[in-house]
């Protein structure tokens, strides 16, 4: 029933004591990094002052901006020779966000992943196909280590090429899959085009879906199409990646592993804690990371703690689905995009005029990012080849920046509607039904 009964069902008061002990250790460790050392010395903060977990509210927040400004090594709490891996978001205009791990961190993450998968019902008898990009993204290796720790037969399939994915499933009798929800509609269409029915022609029984927002209805549809149970997986690279919060077989919210993360829900305006059970921004502190502890990290994700206890017997709190963000980031095909990244690319192209608009749309079951860009006045002289070259160039530049390929449409100056107030840069027309 449990991967680690003693941790997963720990009484709340004991869990609280464990958190305090680990929080103190984390603060001591964090002070070894240039960033926290300077900050905490300036504010007179030390680990001994923490008498209870709630005292964390006296510590300052950490933001993505802080991570960027102290790139690359400003948050490192250990000598470089102890570090064995990094994961990072890409991007060529701003500094990427990078997270470093030592052996302990990688092992602890693998264990949390195994615990998460086990909690959703994955067992060592499963053949697990990880349909996810490997490399600097955390979903590839993060899942890989967890599947192996659990003992499944792992298929490190990587992303894309649906025909090959289907062949792998059939050749090896895949029973479990991890993928982003927006990809699964597309995969189903390929099954159909091949005259196959995943319910009859595969051994699939369990899906893990995450990395982007989706609804209960979307889950339901995926379960019906493939004849499986689908479980929600939540994570962010700053907190390792996947393995932060996961649904158990009750499908009643995502257990967030509180022996590894201290969570707060705050009002993003006042920065004060919200009353129990209300929606707000998730703030997280690592409790079991050595190379790069993060304290009171503002995730910008809007969610809430579901009140009450779970029927599965796990005592760790349950997060509700993420309902939005307290910044302007959006996610297409699992890739996080900030409008400023697109703007940064466009500003460097001399032919481009002053306005642009990003529209997110689901076309033939696939999420697309359409970027309309005004060219400069009098630039277009009727030369279609020239237009085509520019559009290709911008497409590649944006792809390199945000790691997902946009559809670029060059338009005449003045054709993008102006709004009266703050410029509208993103229109999200995807229906999350
Ligand atoms: P990952 O590769 O795990 O998605 P990233 O750091 O690239 O990690 O992205 C993290 C962000 O993705 C989160 O802050 C959140 O906005 C979004 N996200 C991840 N998992 C989910 C999920 N299950 N539901 C909704 N949003 C999610
Ligand atoms: K994501
Ligand atoms: Zn549960």
XYZ file of C-alpha atoms and ligand atoms in Angstrom:
462
model
C 0.000 0.000 0.000
C 2.828 2.453 0.857
C 6.361 2.913 -0.412
C 7.500 4.261 2.979
C 4.743 3.729 5.496
C 6.563 5.469 8.350
C 6.942 8.727 6.421
C 3.718 8.686 4.438
C 1.462 8.061 7.435
C 3.433 10.007 10.044
C 1.114 11.697 12.571
C 0.768 15.415 11.878
C 2.470 16.528 15.098
C 5.422 14.234 14.430
C 5.543 15.458 10.839
C 5.668 19.021 12.211
C 8.641 18.151 14.484
C 10.444 16.494 11.614
C 9.853 19.605 9.526
C 11.280 21.870 12.216
C 14.390 19.742 12.568
C 14.876 19.699 8.800
C 14.095 23.388 8.446
C 16.858 24.281 10.888
C 19.271 22.043 9.048
C 18.204 23.616 5.755
C 18.724 27.174 6.988
C 22.181 26.240 8.313
C 23.017 24.702 4.955
C 21.594 27.599 2.935
C 23.754 30.113 4.809
C 26.741 28.455 3.121
C 25.608 29.938 -0.206
C 26.682 33.463 -1.224
C 23.065 34.564 -1.702
C 21.589 33.489 1.638
C 24.783 34.303 3.532
C 24.636 37.937 2.494
C 20.851 38.180 2.914
C 20.616 36.481 6.302
C 23.646 38.254 7.750
C 22.177 41.582 6.699
C 18.846 40.694 8.332
C 20.355 38.991 11.383
C 18.738 35.622 10.665
C 20.093 32.373 12.104
C 18.769 28.821 12.390
C 18.709 28.909 16.230
C 15.969 31.506 16.168
C 13.528 29.034 14.629
C 11.592 27.615 17.603
C 8.619 26.389 15.594
C 7.827 25.875 11.923
C 5.611 28.974 11.719
C 8.660 31.125 12.484
C 9.534 30.649 8.829
C 7.209 33.598 8.167
C 9.921 35.882 9.518
C 12.289 34.857 6.734
C 12.318 36.699 3.397
C 10.889 35.142 0.230
C 13.068 33.854 -2.601
C 11.966 34.628 -6.166
C 12.794 33.528 -9.683
C 14.316 36.982 -10.113
C 16.755 36.211 -7.259
C 17.738 32.965 -8.973
C 18.355 34.817 -12.240
C 20.318 37.633 -10.644
C 22.622 35.237 -8.828
C 23.118 32.965 -11.810
C 24.896 30.590 -12.027
C 26.486 29.716 -8.670
C 25.069 32.246 -6.195
C 22.770 29.728 -4.515
C 25.268 26.888 -4.313
C 25.692 25.741 -0.696
C 28.393 23.160 -1.323
C 31.776 23.198 -3.080
C 31.466 22.555 -6.796
C 33.259 19.228 -6.608
C 30.347 17.798 -4.564
C 27.825 18.613 -7.287
C 26.932 15.870 -9.726
C 24.134 17.273 -11.875
C 22.312 20.401 -12.947
C 18.919 20.937 -14.522
C 17.956 24.189 -16.115
C 15.318 26.032 -18.046
C 16.710 27.229 -21.324
C 16.436 30.671 -22.825
C 19.014 32.837 -24.485
C 17.739 36.311 -23.623
C 17.498 36.144 -19.850
C 19.583 34.040 -17.488
C 18.188 30.543 -17.208
C 17.041 29.135 -13.881
C 19.477 26.454 -12.817
C 19.266 23.937 -9.971
C 22.253 21.918 -8.734
C 22.205 18.540 -7.018
C 24.702 16.463 -5.067
C 24.467 12.676 -4.663
C 22.132 12.954 -1.715
C 19.754 15.256 -3.616
C 19.545 12.974 -6.639
C 18.913 9.984 -4.413
C 16.295 11.791 -2.331
C 14.538 12.950 -5.517
C 14.557 9.412 -6.965
C 13.008 8.177 -3.736
C 10.281 10.856 -3.794
C 9.530 9.922 -7.396
C 9.318 6.230 -6.541
C 7.068 7.085 -3.578
C 4.862 9.218 -5.844
C 4.511 6.559 -8.523
C 3.823 3.867 -5.953
C 1.170 6.097 -4.394
C -0.571 6.297 -7.790
C -0.525 2.513 -8.049
C 2.555 1.874 -10.208
C 4.321 -1.374 -9.255
C 7.559 -3.136 -10.182
C 5.545 -5.404 -12.468
C 4.725 -2.425 -14.719
C 6.396 -1.659 -18.026
C 6.718 2.107 -17.833
C 7.160 4.254 -20.938
C 8.350 7.780 -20.212
C 7.099 9.967 -23.074
C 8.939 13.085 -22.129
C 11.991 15.055 -23.267
C 15.225 13.974 -21.593
C 18.172 16.330 -21.131
C 18.002 19.519 -19.101
C 14.240 19.156 -18.588
C 13.417 17.476 -15.298
C 10.617 15.246 -16.573
C 12.972 12.887 -18.406
C 15.645 11.930 -15.879
C 13.371 12.746 -12.918
C 10.907 10.052 -13.916
C 13.648 7.736 -15.160
C 15.360 7.563 -11.755
C 12.024 7.091 -9.993
C 10.852 4.282 -12.265
C 14.153 2.492 -11.814
C 14.125 2.985 -8.042
C 10.651 1.482 -7.958
C 11.827 -1.370 -10.118
C 9.634 -1.109 -13.221
C 10.929 -2.060 -16.614
C 11.604 1.448 -17.885
C 11.370 2.598 -21.476
C 13.102 5.980 -21.815
C 11.126 6.783 -24.967
C 11.602 10.556 -25.045
C 9.051 12.921 -26.582
C 7.380 12.905 -29.983
C 7.138 10.440 -32.892
C 3.787 8.917 -32.056
C 4.129 5.969 -34.428
C 7.318 4.928 -32.713
C 5.685 5.404 -29.302
C 2.854 3.083 -30.323
C 5.289 0.516 -31.654
C 7.207 0.562 -28.351
C 3.951 0.067 -26.458
C 3.039 -2.912 -28.577
C 6.502 -4.480 -28.749
C 7.138 -4.441 -25.017
C 3.616 -4.511 -23.592
C 3.740 -1.091 -21.949
C 1.305 -0.879 -19.035
C 2.072 2.611 -17.676
C 2.887 5.926 -19.328
C 3.977 9.387 -18.308
C 3.088 12.194 -20.742
C 1.739 15.728 -20.806
C -2.069 15.745 -21.086
C -2.169 17.950 -24.194
C -0.173 15.334 -26.111
C -2.522 12.446 -25.432
C -5.332 13.629 -27.718
C -2.834 13.689 -30.556
C -1.517 10.228 -29.655
C -5.056 8.869 -29.669
C -5.616 10.245 -33.177
C -2.533 8.424 -34.414
C -3.855 5.211 -32.879
C -7.101 5.746 -34.777
C -5.346 6.589 -38.036
C -3.512 3.262 -37.742
C -6.815 1.458 -37.254
C -5.891 0.645 -33.649
C -7.889 0.939 -30.444
C -5.656 1.503 -27.406
C -8.294 -0.138 -25.202
C -8.019 -3.412 -27.109
C -4.651 -3.312 -28.831
C -2.411 -2.411 -25.868
C -1.861 -3.429 -22.231
C -2.090 0.165 -21.013
C -3.662 0.529 -17.560
C -2.226 3.617 -15.882
C -1.198 7.113 -16.981
C 0.657 9.787 -15.130
C -0.152 13.214 -16.540
C 1.213 16.600 -15.519
C 3.567 19.509 -16.204
C 0.673 21.674 -17.394
C -2.787 22.708 -16.196
C -5.709 20.479 -17.114
C -9.204 19.845 -15.833
C -11.143 16.947 -14.362
C -13.013 16.654 -17.698
C -9.750 16.371 -19.622
C -8.639 13.600 -17.289
C -11.947 11.847 -17.771
C -11.606 12.012 -21.536
C -8.074 10.605 -21.450
C -9.229 7.761 -19.188
C -12.089 6.960 -21.577
C -10.016 7.121 -24.770
C -7.286 4.807 -23.497
C -9.221 2.734 -20.979
C -6.824 3.659 -18.158
C -6.675 5.468 -14.822
C -4.881 8.818 -15.126
C -3.164 10.466 -12.153
C -2.112 14.077 -11.820
C 1.560 14.835 -11.202
C 2.792 18.250 -10.087
C 6.290 19.612 -9.815
C 8.593 22.446 -10.750
C 12.293 22.400 -11.521
C 13.131 24.724 -8.632
C 11.788 21.976 -6.312
C 13.660 19.216 -8.250
C 10.939 18.770 -10.891
C 8.340 15.998 -10.774
C 7.785 14.197 -7.470
C 6.625 17.238 -5.481
C 2.903 16.399 -5.318
C 1.058 13.416 -6.727
C -2.411 11.935 -6.684
C -3.016 8.695 -4.856
C -5.497 6.143 -6.165
C -8.346 8.070 -4.462
C -7.872 10.817 -7.109
C -8.875 13.359 -4.514
C -6.100 15.949 -4.714
C -2.313 15.745 -4.909
C -0.391 14.655 -1.799
C 2.471 17.072 -1.365
C 5.424 15.430 0.390
C 5.748 17.481 3.511
C 8.793 15.694 4.878
C 10.662 17.069 1.853
C 8.893 20.400 1.348
C 7.451 22.962 3.708
C 4.426 24.601 2.130
C 2.644 27.889 2.663
C -0.275 29.398 0.772
C -0.107 33.178 0.652
C -2.115 36.043 -0.760
C 0.081 37.161 -3.688
C -0.847 40.824 -3.050
C -0.460 41.139 0.730
C 2.016 38.214 1.020
C 0.193 37.141 4.183
C -0.985 33.545 4.729
C -4.547 32.893 3.504
C -7.086 31.205 5.830
C -7.009 27.370 5.763
C -8.521 25.846 2.653
C -8.526 29.059 0.593
C -6.802 29.638 -2.724
C -3.548 31.550 -2.904
C 0.021 31.295 -4.145
C 2.033 28.237 -3.235
C 5.293 29.041 -1.452
C 7.773 26.226 -0.881
C 10.888 25.503 1.156
C 13.099 22.505 0.464
C 13.652 20.374 3.579
C 15.896 17.664 2.233
C 18.202 19.313 -0.270
C 21.894 19.937 0.325
C 23.473 21.417 -2.791
C 20.947 24.176 -3.289
C 18.325 24.656 -0.602
C 15.618 27.207 -1.422
C 13.724 28.969 1.329
C 10.233 30.407 0.881
C 10.367 30.123 -2.880
C 7.413 31.828 -4.579
C 6.164 29.323 -7.145
C 3.541 31.738 -8.560
C 1.147 28.783 -8.852
C -2.341 29.389 -7.502
C -3.850 26.499 -5.570
C -5.170 25.573 -2.130
C -4.851 22.882 0.501
C -7.870 20.585 0.399
C -9.315 20.397 3.927
C -9.837 17.058 5.652
C -7.950 13.782 5.524
C -7.502 11.372 2.633
C -9.059 7.907 2.669
C -5.696 6.392 1.655
C -4.282 7.002 5.130
C -1.464 9.292 4.030
C -1.178 12.272 6.360
C 0.521 14.627 3.913
C -1.610 17.586 2.788
C -3.365 17.517 -0.570
C -3.057 20.284 -3.133
C -5.986 21.153 -5.335
C -5.475 21.480 -9.105
C -3.440 24.537 -10.091
C -6.024 27.115 -11.173
C -3.710 29.830 -12.469
C -0.562 31.860 -11.983
C 0.206 35.070 -10.155
C 2.510 36.134 -12.996
C 2.118 36.152 -16.789
C 3.800 32.808 -17.503
C 1.835 30.375 -19.665
C 2.498 26.780 -20.676
C 2.348 25.339 -24.216
C 3.130 21.670 -24.779
C 4.591 21.512 -21.278
C 7.031 24.372 -21.986
C 6.901 27.409 -19.742
C 6.816 30.686 -21.639
C 7.024 34.273 -20.424
C 5.751 36.899 -22.921
C 8.931 38.886 -22.193
C 10.999 36.102 -23.775
C 9.111 36.489 -27.053
C 9.354 40.254 -26.857
C 13.100 39.951 -26.210
C 13.528 37.950 -29.411
C 11.386 40.315 -31.498
C 13.191 43.420 -30.259
C 16.400 42.109 -31.777
C 14.899 41.773 -35.256
C 15.300 45.089 -37.120
C 12.474 44.382 -39.599
C 9.924 44.022 -36.805
C 7.602 46.908 -35.897
C 6.168 47.840 -32.557
C 3.368 45.367 -31.894
C 2.882 41.661 -31.468
C 0.203 39.321 -30.170
C 0.511 35.760 -28.879
C -2.584 33.582 -29.361
C -2.833 30.121 -27.835
C -5.163 27.815 -29.680
C -5.940 24.138 -29.897
C -5.727 23.184 -33.586
C -6.536 19.571 -34.562
C -6.140 18.506 -30.971
C -2.714 20.107 -30.633
C -1.887 23.235 -28.624
C -0.312 25.890 -30.830
C 1.301 29.213 -30.058
C 0.581 31.714 -32.820
C 2.742 34.809 -32.808
C 1.484 37.682 -34.937
C 4.164 40.233 -35.586
C 3.845 43.613 -37.256
C 6.612 44.364 -39.722
C 7.983 47.896 -40.076
C 6.173 50.370 -42.281
C 7.152 50.117 -45.959
C 9.275 47.019 -45.297
C 7.145 44.664 -47.374
C 7.747 45.320 -51.068
C 5.787 42.414 -52.509
C 8.747 40.003 -52.315
C 7.146 36.829 -50.919
C 10.444 34.964 -50.597
C 11.776 37.747 -48.403
C 8.642 37.565 -46.247
C 9.069 33.829 -45.939
C 12.725 34.139 -44.919
C 11.904 36.606 -42.179
C 9.079 34.488 -40.868
C 11.318 31.389 -40.745
C 14.064 33.343 -39.037
C 11.719 34.585 -36.301
C 10.245 31.095 -35.881
C 13.705 29.636 -35.225
C 14.722 32.422 -32.889
C 11.587 31.964 -30.778
C 11.996 28.199 -30.805
C 15.559 28.505 -29.535
C 14.362 30.764 -26.768
C 11.277 28.954 -25.457
C 11.951 25.426 -26.780
C 8.639 25.069 -28.527
C 7.971 25.988 -32.131
C 5.550 28.857 -32.729
C 3.451 29.593 -35.795
C 4.683 33.022 -36.876
C 2.432 35.317 -38.901
C 3.860 38.549 -40.227
C 1.234 41.251 -40.504
C 0.974 44.845 -41.727
C 1.834 47.706 -39.380
C -1.203 48.810 -37.385
C -3.196 45.616 -37.937
C -2.948 44.270 -34.402
C -5.803 45.830 -32.423
C -4.694 48.240 -29.731
C -6.296 47.968 -26.339
C -7.116 51.052 -24.323
C -5.266 50.134 -21.131
C -2.343 47.804 -20.594
C -1.346 46.062 -23.850
C -2.859 42.598 -24.218
C 0.010 40.355 -25.272
C -1.502 36.916 -24.815
C -4.900 35.549 -25.838
C -5.555 32.063 -24.521
C -8.310 30.519 -26.643
C -7.613 26.927 -25.641
C -10.608 25.325 -24.103
C -9.615 23.294 -21.113
C -12.750 21.201 -21.333
P 7.991 20.514 -15.001
O 8.967 20.004 -16.000
O 7.798 19.595 -13.835
O 6.712 20.992 -15.599
P 8.831 23.239 -14.886
O 9.700 23.926 -13.899
O 9.165 23.284 -16.322
O 8.705 21.772 -14.354
O 7.343 23.812 -14.787
C 6.735 23.933 -13.545
C 5.387 24.602 -13.688
O 4.534 23.811 -14.522
C 4.671 24.708 -12.376
O 5.109 25.832 -11.649
C 3.221 24.786 -12.833
O 2.900 26.088 -13.249
C 3.203 23.873 -14.051
N 2.751 22.526 -13.684
C 3.515 21.447 -13.427
N 2.742 20.372 -13.150
C 1.455 20.779 -13.208
C 0.178 20.140 -13.014
N 0.073 18.865 -12.704
N -0.932 20.903 -13.162
C -0.841 22.208 -13.474
N 0.309 22.856 -13.682
C 1.457 22.164 -13.555
K 5.823 23.020 -17.096
Zn -4.526 9.827 -0.574
